[in-house]
mmCIF file of C-alpha atoms in Angstrom:
data_model
loop_
_atom_site.group_PDB
_atom_site.id
_atom_site.type_symbol
_atom_site.label_atom_id
_atom_site.label_comp_id
_atom_site.label_asym_id
_atom_site.label_seq_id
_atom_site.Cartn_x
_atom_site.Cartn_y
_atom_site.Cartn_z
ATOM 1 C CA MET S 20 106.121 92.381 85.367
ATOM 2 C CA ILE S 21 109.021 90.455 83.814
ATOM 3 C CA ALA S 22 111.549 92.963 85.119
ATOM 4 C CA ARG S 23 110.266 93.251 88.683
ATOM 5 C CA THR S 24 112.058 95.770 90.885
ATOM 6 C CA ASP S 25 111.511 97.786 94.065
ATOM 7 C CA LEU S 26 114.103 100.413 93.116
ATOM 8 C CA ALA S 27 112.838 103.757 91.829
ATOM 9 C CA VAL S 28 116.140 104.348 90.035
ATOM 10 C CA GLU S 29 115.653 101.189 87.978
ATOM 11 C CA LEU S 30 112.075 102.084 87.129
ATOM 12 C CA GLN S 31 113.333 105.460 85.933
ATOM 13 C CA GLU S 32 115.989 103.753 83.792
ATOM 14 C CA ASP S 33 113.322 101.590 82.172
ATOM 15 C CA VAL S 34 111.214 104.581 81.139
ATOM 16 C CA ASN S 35 111.577 105.432 77.469
ATOM 17 C CA GLN S 36 114.054 108.308 77.409
ATOM 18 C CA GLU S 37 112.149 109.917 74.547
ATOM 19 C CA SER S 38 108.994 110.186 76.642
ATOM 20 C CA SER S 39 108.244 113.169 78.846
ATOM 21 C CA LEU S 40 109.418 112.896 82.442
ATOM 22 C CA GLU S 41 106.993 115.573 83.562
ATOM 23 C CA GLY S 42 106.311 115.253 87.262
ATOM 24 C CA ILE S 43 109.705 113.670 87.997
ATOM 25 C CA ARG S 44 112.934 115.382 89.079
ATOM 26 C CA MET S 45 116.232 113.520 89.251
ATOM 27 C CA LYS S 46 119.680 114.537 90.461
ATOM 28 C CA THR S 47 122.823 112.401 90.536
ATOM 29 C CA LYS S 48 126.004 112.975 92.533
ATOM 30 C CA ILE S 49 129.141 110.806 92.422
ATOM 31 C CA ASP S 50 131.772 110.733 95.155
ATOM 32 C CA THR S 51 134.764 109.439 93.202
ATOM 33 C CA GLY S 52 136.919 109.241 96.316
ATOM 34 C CA HIS S 53 134.643 106.742 98.043
ATOM 35 C CA HIS S 54 132.996 105.296 94.903
ATOM 36 C CA ILE S 55 129.504 106.210 96.106
ATOM 37 C CA LYS S 56 126.832 107.209 93.612
ATOM 38 C CA GLU S 57 123.809 109.075 94.974
ATOM 39 C CA THR S 58 120.642 109.375 92.896
ATOM 40 C CA LYS S 59 117.737 111.435 94.164
ATOM 41 C CA ILE S 60 114.387 111.013 92.422
ATOM 42 C CA VAL S 61 111.450 113.191 93.426
ATOM 43 C CA ILE S 62 107.999 112.233 92.146
ATOM 44 C CA GLU S 63 106.048 115.468 92.313
ATOM 45 C CA ASN S 64 102.541 114.627 91.121
ATOM 46 C CA GLU S 65 100.142 111.912 89.953
ATOM 47 C CA LYS S 66 101.513 112.006 86.418
ATOM 48 C CA GLY S 67 105.006 111.186 87.656
ATOM 49 C CA SER S 68 103.603 108.573 90.020
ATOM 50 C CA LYS S 69 101.777 106.827 87.183
ATOM 51 C CA LEU S 70 104.858 106.956 84.957
ATOM 52 C CA LEU S 71 107.129 105.196 87.477
ATOM 53 C CA GLY S 72 104.476 103.203 89.299
ATOM 54 C CA LYS S 73 105.616 104.617 92.641
ATOM 55 C CA PRO S 74 103.840 106.869 95.183
ATOM 56 C CA ILE S 75 104.533 110.606 95.218
ATOM 57 C CA GLY S 76 107.602 111.314 97.319
ATOM 58 C CA THR S 77 111.400 111.248 97.506
ATOM 59 C CA TYR S 78 113.577 108.236 96.652
ATOM 60 C CA ILE S 79 117.317 108.301 97.366
ATOM 61 C CA THR S 80 119.533 105.532 96.026
ATOM 62 C CA LEU S 81 123.062 105.013 97.354
ATOM 63 C CA GLU S 82 125.231 102.701 95.262
ATOM 64 C CA CYS S 83 128.711 101.423 96.060
ATOM 65 C CA HIS S 84 129.993 98.207 94.504
ATOM 66 C CA ASP S 85 132.785 98.170 97.083
ATOM 67 C CA LEU S 86 130.190 97.164 99.671
ATOM 68 C CA GLN S 87 130.795 93.631 98.396
ATOM 69 C CA GLU S 88 134.270 93.849 99.865
ATOM 70 C CA ASN S 89 135.088 93.246 103.509
ATOM 71 C CA ASP S 90 136.721 96.667 103.791
ATOM 72 C CA PHE S 91 135.353 98.691 106.691
ATOM 73 C CA SER S 92 136.375 102.048 105.189
ATOM 74 C CA TYR S 93 133.796 101.792 102.396
ATOM 75 C CA HIS S 94 131.073 100.733 104.796
ATOM 76 C CA GLU S 95 131.967 103.533 107.222
ATOM 77 C CA GLU S 96 131.559 106.166 104.512
ATOM 78 C CA MET S 97 128.227 104.696 103.381
ATOM 79 C CA SER S 98 126.997 104.772 106.988
ATOM 80 C CA THR S 99 127.875 108.462 107.208
ATOM 81 C CA VAL S 100 126.040 109.285 103.977
ATOM 82 C CA LEU S 101 122.975 107.340 105.165
ATOM 83 C CA SER S 102 123.016 109.253 108.457
ATOM 84 C CA GLU S 103 123.145 112.586 106.627
ATOM 85 C CA HIS S 104 120.118 111.719 104.506
ATOM 86 C CA LEU S 105 118.131 110.631 107.561
ATOM 87 C CA GLN S 106 118.926 113.966 109.172
ATOM 88 C CA LEU S 107 117.602 115.808 106.110
ATOM 89 C CA LEU S 108 114.458 113.687 105.881
ATOM 90 C CA LEU S 109 113.722 113.646 109.617
ATOM 91 C CA PRO S 110 114.794 116.870 111.309
ATOM 92 C CA HIS S 111 113.567 117.485 114.852
ATOM 93 C CA ARG S 112 112.187 113.968 115.325
ATOM 94 C CA LYS S 113 112.866 112.622 118.810
ATOM 95 C CA ARG S 114 110.626 109.623 119.502
ATOM 96 C CA VAL S 115 111.264 106.995 116.849
ATOM 97 C CA LEU S 116 110.040 103.453 116.248
ATOM 98 C CA ILE S 117 112.309 101.306 114.049
ATOM 99 C CA ALA S 118 110.871 98.134 112.524
ATOM 100 C CA GLY S 119 113.050 95.366 111.120
ATOM 101 C CA LEU S 120 110.725 93.703 108.629
ATOM 102 C CA GLY S 121 111.200 90.211 107.218
ATOM 103 C CA ASN S 122 111.858 86.649 108.293
ATOM 104 C CA ARG S 123 115.016 86.150 110.339
ATOM 105 C CA ASN S 124 115.078 82.463 109.368
ATOM 106 C CA VAL S 125 115.375 83.224 105.624
ATOM 107 C CA THR S 126 118.705 84.964 105.045
ATOM 108 C CA PRO S 127 117.783 87.090 101.973
ATOM 109 C CA ASP S 128 114.774 88.338 103.958
ATOM 110 C CA ALA S 129 116.607 88.817 107.268
ATOM 111 C CA LEU S 130 118.051 92.291 106.638
ATOM 112 C CA GLY S 131 115.568 94.103 108.890
ATOM 113 C CA PRO S 132 115.991 91.855 111.956
ATOM 114 C CA TYR S 133 119.781 91.902 111.538
ATOM 115 C CA VAL S 134 119.809 95.718 111.536
ATOM 116 C CA ILE S 135 117.785 95.800 114.752
ATOM 117 C CA ASP S 136 120.394 93.552 116.407
ATOM 118 C CA HIS S 137 123.025 96.323 116.112
ATOM 119 C CA LEU S 138 120.952 99.410 116.952
ATOM 120 C CA PHE S 139 121.549 101.728 119.893
ATOM 121 C CA ILE S 140 118.191 101.414 121.680
ATOM 122 C CA THR S 141 117.577 104.241 124.145
ATOM 123 C CA GLY S 142 113.849 104.239 124.994
ATOM 124 C CA HIS S 143 114.178 102.191 128.162
ATOM 125 C CA LEU S 144 117.344 103.995 129.260
ATOM 126 C CA GLN S 145 115.846 107.472 129.012
ATOM 127 C CA LYS S 146 113.134 106.446 131.450
ATOM 128 C CA HIS S 147 115.920 106.051 134.027
ATOM 129 C CA GLY S 148 117.614 109.348 133.285
ATOM 130 C CA TYR S 149 120.238 108.247 130.766
ATOM 131 C CA TYR S 150 121.026 109.496 127.240
ATOM 132 C CA HIS S 151 118.617 112.431 127.253
ATOM 133 C CA GLY S 152 120.742 114.105 124.574
ATOM 134 C CA THR S 153 119.899 111.386 122.071
ATOM 135 C CA LYS S 154 116.687 110.400 120.315
ATOM 136 C CA ASP S 155 114.157 108.147 122.041
ATOM 137 C CA ILE S 156 114.526 104.911 120.065
ATOM 138 C CA ARG S 157 112.256 101.843 120.296
ATOM 139 C CA ALA S 158 112.641 98.857 117.961
ATOM 140 C CA ILE S 159 110.651 95.781 116.966
ATOM 141 C CA CYS S 160 111.000 92.778 114.658
ATOM 142 C CA PRO S 161 107.326 91.992 113.929
ATOM 143 C CA GLY S 162 108.047 88.860 111.895
ATOM 144 C CA VAL S 163 105.883 87.836 108.945
ATOM 145 C CA MET S 164 102.225 86.847 108.709
ATOM 146 C CA ALA S 165 103.032 83.126 108.517
ATOM 147 C CA GLN S 166 104.657 83.426 111.956
ATOM 148 C CA THR S 167 102.184 85.746 113.686
ATOM 149 C CA GLY S 168 98.871 85.412 111.853
ATOM 150 C CA MET S 169 98.705 89.203 111.753
ATOM 151 C CA GLU S 170 99.466 91.875 109.173
ATOM 152 C CA THR S 171 102.754 93.608 109.972
ATOM 153 C CA GLY S 172 100.963 96.924 109.650
ATOM 154 C CA GLU S 173 98.461 95.927 112.342
ATOM 155 C CA ILE S 174 101.266 95.126 114.782
ATOM 156 C CA LEU S 175 103.109 98.376 114.079
ATOM 157 C CA LYS S 176 99.983 100.533 114.325
ATOM 158 C CA GLY S 177 99.263 99.124 117.774
ATOM 159 C CA ILE S 178 102.810 99.878 118.943
ATOM 160 C CA ILE S 179 102.706 103.392 117.476
ATOM 161 C CA ASP S 180 99.458 104.174 119.268
ATOM 162 C CA GLU S 181 100.846 102.879 122.564
ATOM 163 C CA THR S 182 104.311 104.497 122.413
ATOM 164 C CA LYS S 183 103.219 107.760 120.737
ATOM 165 C CA ALA S 184 106.058 107.453 118.227
ATOM 166 C CA GLU S 185 106.635 110.520 116.025
ATOM 167 C CA VAL S 186 108.088 108.645 113.077
ATOM 168 C CA LEU S 187 108.503 105.059 111.870
ATOM 169 C CA ILE S 188 111.608 103.759 110.104
ATOM 170 C CA ALA S 189 110.919 100.477 108.312
ATOM 171 C CA ILE S 190 113.824 98.342 107.079
ATOM 172 C CA ASP S 191 113.236 95.575 104.560
ATOM 173 C CA ALA S 192 114.849 93.482 101.824
ATOM 174 C CA LEU S 193 113.985 94.422 98.234
ATOM 175 C CA SER S 194 114.212 92.930 94.749
ATOM 176 C CA ALA S 195 116.331 94.380 91.934
ATOM 177 C CA ARG S 196 116.146 94.629 88.145
ATOM 178 C CA ASN S 197 119.927 94.600 87.734
ATOM 179 C CA SER S 198 121.974 91.858 89.422
ATOM 180 C CA LYS S 199 124.887 94.300 89.906
ATOM 181 C CA ARG S 200 122.793 96.168 92.471
ATOM 182 C CA LEU S 201 122.263 93.134 94.717
ATOM 183 C CA ASN S 202 123.716 93.812 98.185
ATOM 184 C CA THR S 203 125.477 96.966 96.921
ATOM 185 C CA THR S 204 122.596 99.451 96.939
ATOM 186 C CA ILE S 205 120.579 101.178 99.652
ATOM 187 C CA GLN S 206 117.278 102.903 98.873
ATOM 188 C CA ILE S 207 115.783 105.463 101.259
ATOM 189 C CA SER S 208 112.300 106.859 100.704
ATOM 190 C CA ASN S 209 109.676 108.856 102.582
ATOM 191 C CA THR S 210 106.752 107.004 101.002
ATOM 192 C CA GLY S 211 106.651 103.971 103.270
ATOM 193 C CA ILE S 212 106.810 100.369 102.176
ATOM 194 C CA GLN S 213 104.629 97.567 100.813
ATOM 195 C CA PRO S 214 105.853 94.353 102.512
ATOM 196 C CA GLY S 215 106.323 91.494 100.048
ATOM 197 C CA ALA S 216 105.675 93.650 96.967
ATOM 198 C CA GLY S 217 109.067 92.876 95.442
ATOM 199 C CA ILE S 218 108.224 89.190 95.080
ATOM 200 C CA GLY S 219 104.558 89.697 94.235
ATOM 201 C CA ASN S 220 103.288 88.915 97.745
ATOM 202 C CA HIS S 221 101.451 92.164 98.501
ATOM 203 C CA ARG S 222 100.545 92.916 102.092
ATOM 204 C CA LYS S 223 98.932 95.932 103.725
ATOM 205 C CA GLY S 224 100.939 99.076 103.035
ATOM 206 C CA ILE S 225 102.999 100.683 105.783
ATOM 207 C CA ASN S 226 102.900 104.412 105.077
ATOM 208 C CA GLU S 227 101.795 107.713 106.588
ATOM 209 C CA GLN S 228 98.178 107.104 105.605
ATOM 210 C CA THR S 229 97.944 103.730 107.378
ATOM 211 C CA MET S 230 100.263 104.444 110.326
ATOM 212 C CA GLY S 231 99.257 108.047 111.060
ATOM 213 C CA ILE S 232 102.890 109.234 111.268
ATOM 214 C CA PRO S 233 105.683 109.788 108.703
ATOM 215 C CA VAL S 234 107.270 106.534 107.499
ATOM 216 C CA ILE S 235 110.822 106.304 106.168
ATOM 217 C CA ALA S 236 111.692 103.105 104.314
ATOM 218 C CA ILE S 237 115.243 101.782 104.058
ATOM 219 C CA GLY S 238 115.817 98.805 101.796
ATOM 220 C CA VAL S 239 118.520 96.759 100.118
ATOM 221 C CA PRO S 240 117.914 94.496 97.094
ATOM 222 C CA THR S 241 118.903 90.953 97.992
ATOM 223 C CA VAL S 242 116.999 88.934 95.353
ATOM 224 C CA ILE S 243 116.326 88.974 91.614
ATOM 225 C CA SER S 244 113.735 87.062 89.613
ATOM 226 C CA ILE S 245 114.570 84.221 87.202
ATOM 227 C CA SER S 246 112.654 85.969 84.421
ATOM 228 C CA THR S 247 114.715 89.142 84.902
ATOM 229 C CA ILE S 248 117.972 87.190 84.588
ATOM 230 C CA LEU S 249 116.804 85.565 81.358
ATOM 231 C CA TYR S 250 115.570 88.917 80.065
ATOM 232 C CA ASP S 251 118.981 90.509 80.789
ATOM 233 C CA ALA S 252 120.831 87.587 79.188
ATOM 234 C CA MET S 253 119.068 88.353 75.904
ATOM 235 C CA GLU S 254 119.724 92.092 76.065
ATOM 236 C CA PHE S 255 122.834 91.890 73.907
ATOM 237 C CA LEU S 256 120.755 90.309 71.111
ATOM 238 C CA VAL S 257 118.534 93.383 71.138
ATOM 239 C CA GLU S 258 121.527 95.730 71.209
ATOM 240 C CA GLU S 259 122.991 93.946 68.141
ATOM 241 C CA ASP S 260 119.604 94.158 66.360
ATOM 242 C CA MET S 261 119.465 90.369 66.149
ATOM 243 C CA ILE S 262 116.001 90.366 67.728
ATOM 244 C CA SER S 263 113.470 93.058 68.579
ATOM 245 C CA GLU S 264 112.430 94.070 72.083
ATOM 246 C CA GLU S 265 109.016 92.548 71.361
ATOM 247 C CA GLN S 266 110.613 89.219 70.415
ATOM 248 C CA GLN S 267 112.718 89.353 73.557
ATOM 249 C CA PHE S 268 109.610 89.882 75.666
ATOM 250 C CA GLN S 269 107.639 87.177 73.881
ATOM 251 C CA PHE S 270 110.453 84.624 74.265
ATOM 252 C CA VAL S 271 110.862 85.227 78.012
ATOM 253 C CA HIS S 272 107.116 85.391 78.561
ATOM 254 C CA GLY S 273 106.432 82.228 76.598
ATOM 255 C CA SER S 274 109.415 80.030 77.489
ATOM 256 C CA LEU S 275 109.149 80.018 81.267
ATOM 257 C CA ASP S 276 106.805 77.755 83.160
ATOM 258 C CA GLU S 277 104.672 79.801 85.570
ATOM 259 C CA SER S 278 106.212 78.139 88.633
ATOM 260 C CA ILE S 279 109.725 78.956 87.395
ATOM 261 C CA ALA S 280 108.786 82.511 86.426
ATOM 262 C CA LYS S 281 107.785 83.151 90.040
ATOM 263 C CA MET S 282 111.161 82.034 91.400
ATOM 264 C CA PHE S 283 113.668 84.465 92.895
ATOM 265 C CA VAL S 284 117.383 83.820 93.377
ATOM 266 C CA THR S 285 120.089 85.402 95.503
ATOM 267 C CA PRO S 286 123.936 85.464 95.375
ATOM 268 C CA LYS S 287 125.710 82.510 96.972
ATOM 269 C CA ASN S 288 127.472 84.803 99.463
ATOM 270 C CA VAL S 289 124.195 86.284 100.683
ATOM 271 C CA ASP S 290 124.826 85.185 104.287
ATOM 272 C CA GLU S 291 127.919 87.320 104.812
ATOM 273 C CA ALA S 292 126.653 90.076 102.495
ATOM 274 C CA VAL S 293 123.434 90.623 104.449
ATOM 275 C CA GLN S 294 125.287 90.509 107.761
ATOM 276 C CA ARG S 295 127.804 93.060 106.509
ATOM 277 C CA ILE S 296 125.385 95.552 104.976
ATOM 278 C CA SER S 297 122.972 95.266 107.905
ATOM 279 C CA PHE S 298 125.792 96.499 110.131
ATOM 280 C CA THR S 299 126.451 99.343 107.674
ATOM 281 C CA ILE S 300 122.814 100.451 107.888
ATOM 282 C CA SER S 301 122.665 100.120 111.671
ATOM 283 C CA GLU S 302 125.798 102.244 112.044
ATOM 284 C CA GLY S 303 124.260 104.936 109.829
ATOM 285 C CA ILE S 304 121.101 104.958 111.943
ATOM 286 C CA ASN S 305 123.159 104.977 115.158
ATOM 287 C CA GLN S 306 125.059 108.054 113.960
ATOM 288 C CA TRP S 307 121.722 109.765 113.313
ATOM 289 C CA ILE S 308 120.402 108.720 116.741
ATOM 290 C CA VAL S 309 123.188 110.471 118.660
ATOM 291 C CA LYS S 310 123.481 113.469 116.352
ATOM 292 C CA GLU S 311 122.432 116.673 118.077
ATOM 293 C CA GLU S 312 119.944 118.987 116.376
ATOM 294 C CA GLU S 313 121.531 122.051 114.839
#
């Protein structure tokens, strides 16, 4: 629990490399021209699920450190890659509900609502005879329980039942194990999402079992825990054999007050970073929305 993360790729990195990875398949591809690293992890069975602590399914991680830069060319390429993966995960899906999860008033948690702001919404237009060649897109920012008094899943299930959506895309902010992945990494999965899980605030799961339709989760790590930062800062001592991994764990576990251990921090440029990457994600989804089925 010291090294809390929502990213499957980081959980895989933390698994002892000498242990069996039975039940898990991983493939990595690097686009050197655009500096994009794609990692696809498929958890095939319960053994793999237990090993990584993630549900059975597919997890795709897109990493590009150039996303920190205000250079549209890098963001344009990432949008295209995101669109291609959505097409592979969701072929022949026409009626789509997109949910921007999180609190718009808290910048590190505002990724979902910001993405919704830039989406090409077509549901209301198709009713009047427009854009029939595109997907039927509806979108909602359900807020958080403190604002609505309701579980996000309850709100979404009601909308799904009313609109007869065929698939749900949920967008949310995540937490990372490695600070270098903050605001530079996009994770796509077909296993749904557990709102608040990254910071230990578990809410009702949003997945195919609870929603009744396939759920694709898109997330970006925007925060990292204090304990993880301290743990990483001591890593070089372990690498130099100055302390053992057990001593490292015991020091971090024993030196932090409980209130501090529960704290999460975010980069100082999070405002512009979240705005920028939310546009990148929305453009990727928009490309998928207008893409014709082959």
